[in-house]
Amino acid sequence: MAQIVKAIRGTRDLLPPETALWNRVERTAREVFARYNFGEIRTPVLEATELFARGVGEETDIVSKEMYTWEDRARAASEKPQSLTLRPENTAGVVRAYIEHKLGDTGQLQKLYYIGPQFRRERPQKGRYRQFFQIGAEVIGPATSGSESPLRDAEILEMLATLLDELGIPRASAANEYKGWRLHLNSVGSSTDRPRYVAALREALLPVKDRMCPDNQRRAETNPLRVLDSKDEADQEIINGLPKIADYLDEASTAHFTAVRAALDACEVPYTVNPRLVRGLDYYTRTTFEFTVDLGLGTQNALLGGGRYDGLSEMLGGPKAPGIGFAIGEDRLILTLQALAESAAAASGEVPTEPKVDAYIAPLSPAQDAAALALARTLRSKGLSIEVGDGTFRLKKSFDAADRVARSIVILGEDEVASQTATVKTFSTGDQSKVAFSDLATTLRS
RNA sequence: GCGGCUAUAGUUCAGGGGUUAGAACGCGGGUCUGUGGCACCCGAUGUCGAGGGUUCAAAUCCCUCUAGCCGCCCCA
């Protein structure tokens, strides 16, 4: 017995009508990004493994255990085998393209956005897939282009707040029981601040780590920053006594962070400074942030994350090119919007209806099939959305089908074709009338 | 990667060793020849996730696998 082939674990098919929501989200994102003068970049799904090892960090979970990596065999004696990886994130690829195309030599600030699939081999869960989609943007350029300015950080964050507003995701407030988005903000310091802080953290952890939970003991060794956002109740007291990153920022970093916050205040973007917010990728410096939302995502409540990566270009062998960017988990954004729509429907008691086409053309017998298709062609060319039935259907069945997908039914029998006049019935009003083919588009549009 | 829960019709779910597996919605048809939605009637839903085992007998109990979900880990 033949087994059917199924989508592999952690991947999924997106079908109508859900894809309409994906399209709306992407359209809104493109419109908002365009208003902020971002242009689209599309980088390959496949990159050299080395890009992520150097950019994201050899020791991160993403690189050390979650990448889809394989050796691409040599096809000719002149070729060398190469280790390839399905991109687990898109920032490294964008910076690679920035370096490769010498975009820095233009002297201009580059504002780029992307929308596309990313791949990580994690255990799938709601809001966490092995192929998932990110909508992201990067602002990068030589320091003389203003890429390092706190203004850029604030602009990115204000743009994100605008995007979420326009998508209809509310801001968390007491009024909505904090069921909305929240911006968590922190500065993890410059590329010199951070190592000093990590060293201090390691030292402070040494005498106390034996009293912490096993997870934190492990983190204290491998990635001390992660101890900070531990959820373990018993360890909170110890964590509160650990050195604070704010005390290890140099003057420039402190001033930078202060300026970011002042600009956010001026733009009325609400945020919470969370000194424990750390990011899992090695390239982050200074401003880091995360938007969370308590809606439909369960434990995977991080909707998007990002931050500054002033040293990434150099890590990848490029020129100095400070930058800042973010990635939105599009799958999680969709889940949030669906949860929102569901609770709105529950509150109003209304059943959400799927969008309908303008008209359904019902030929009464196969003799009218060709005329029906020709009429559909004319109406479609005038911009109307049309579904066409089949002459083998009984009229009752046509009505049933039409009511499901269309706002009006256009009945086409022998008389109608002969007189070039259709019988039109509008479902919402129940009105029925005879309309000349030449006036049909106008009638259906009203 | 670790721990747990779950898998039955297109969908949501009931059935928890006994011979022919159910409901609702949805679907097809009829009452109803070119006027639907309501109503009534009829019908099909299906290898009970896959494979193996126990048993006279397995959807039901056991094992393995696969997948989804929940919690960790991590992250978007």
Short mmCIF file of C-alpha atoms (C1' of nucleotides) in Angstrom, two decimals, chain A residues 1 9-10 61 120-123 125-126 128 134 215 219 226 279-280 299 302-305 327 329 332 364 394-395 399 403-404 416 425 427 432, chain B residues 1-5 26-40 47 49-51 66-76:
data_model
loop_
_atom_site.label_atom_id
_atom_site.label_comp_id
_atom_site.label_asym_id
_atom_site.label_seq_id
_atom_site.Cartn_x
_atom_site.Cartn_y
_atom_site.Cartn_z
CA MET A 1 0.00 0.00 0.00
CA ARG A 9 7.77 18.02 10.54
CA GLY A 10 7.66 21.67 11.51
CA ASP A 61 22.11 27.49 20.09
CA ARG A 120 15.74 26.27 12.35
CA ARG A 121 15.66 22.66 13.44
CA GLU A 122 13.85 23.11 16.76
CA ARG A 123 11.10 21.09 18.33
CA GLN A 125 5.22 24.07 18.81
CA LYS A 126 2.49 26.59 18.27
CA ARG A 128 7.42 27.87 16.43
CA GLN A 134 10.28 36.72 9.16
CA ASP A 215 19.68 25.31 34.15
CA ARG A 219 24.08 29.06 31.80
CA ARG A 226 21.08 34.18 29.93
CA ARG A 279 19.53 38.59 23.00
CA GLY A 280 20.66 35.18 21.89
CA THR A 299 4.69 30.72 25.94
CA ALA A 302 8.01 37.22 21.64
CA LEU A 303 6.51 38.75 18.54
CA LEU A 304 9.64 40.39 17.27
CA GLY A 305 13.15 41.15 18.39
CA ALA A 327 12.88 40.56 12.70
CA GLY A 329 7.96 36.41 13.54
CA ARG A 332 3.34 34.67 15.39
CA LEU A 364 -29.09 27.29 -17.10
CA ARG A 394 -29.77 22.71 -11.46
CA LEU A 395 -30.76 26.29 -10.72
CA PHE A 399 -28.22 29.54 -6.09
CA ASP A 403 -24.94 32.58 -2.22
CA ARG A 404 -21.87 31.03 -0.67
CA GLU A 416 -31.12 36.04 -21.73
CA LYS A 425 -30.52 38.97 -8.19
CA PHE A 427 -28.60 38.45 -2.21
CA GLN A 432 -34.21 40.87 -8.95
"C1'" G B 1 17.45 18.23 22.80
"C1'" C B 2 14.29 16.96 27.76
"C1'" G B 3 9.35 15.95 30.26
"C1'" G B 4 4.04 15.47 29.55
"C1'" C B 5 -0.85 15.21 26.84
"C1'" G B 26 -20.62 20.26 6.28
"C1'" C B 27 -21.31 17.32 1.58
"C1'" G B 28 -24.60 14.66 -2.41
"C1'" G B 29 -29.68 13.76 -3.77
"C1'" G B 30 -35.10 14.35 -3.25
"C1'" U B 31 -39.94 16.83 -1.79
"C1'" C B 32 -39.29 21.62 -5.60
"C1'" U B 33 -39.15 21.37 -14.71
"C1'" G B 34 -36.09 28.90 -14.67
"C1'" U B 35 -35.54 31.12 -8.27
"C1'" G B 36 -31.62 29.39 -3.25
"C1'" G B 37 -31.45 30.35 2.15
"C1'" C B 38 -36.12 27.52 6.15
"C1'" A B 39 -38.38 22.71 6.81
"C1'" C B 40 -38.82 17.46 6.10
"C1'" U B 47 -8.09 1.09 6.44
"C1'" G B 49 -2.30 8.29 12.60
"C1'" A B 50 1.38 3.93 10.97
"C1'" G B 51 3.60 -0.76 12.25
"C1'" U B 66 5.20 9.38 13.16
"C1'" A B 67 2.69 13.95 13.85
"C1'" G B 68 0.31 17.92 16.64
"C1'" C B 69 -0.19 20.43 21.16
"C1'" C B 70 1.49 21.95 26.45
"C1'" G B 71 5.73 22.98 29.61
"C1'" C B 72 11.22 23.45 29.54
"C1'" C B 73 15.55 24.86 26.57
"C1'" C B 74 15.99 28.54 23.00
"C1'" C B 75 14.12 32.13 19.92
"C1'" A B 76 10.90 35.26 15.78
#
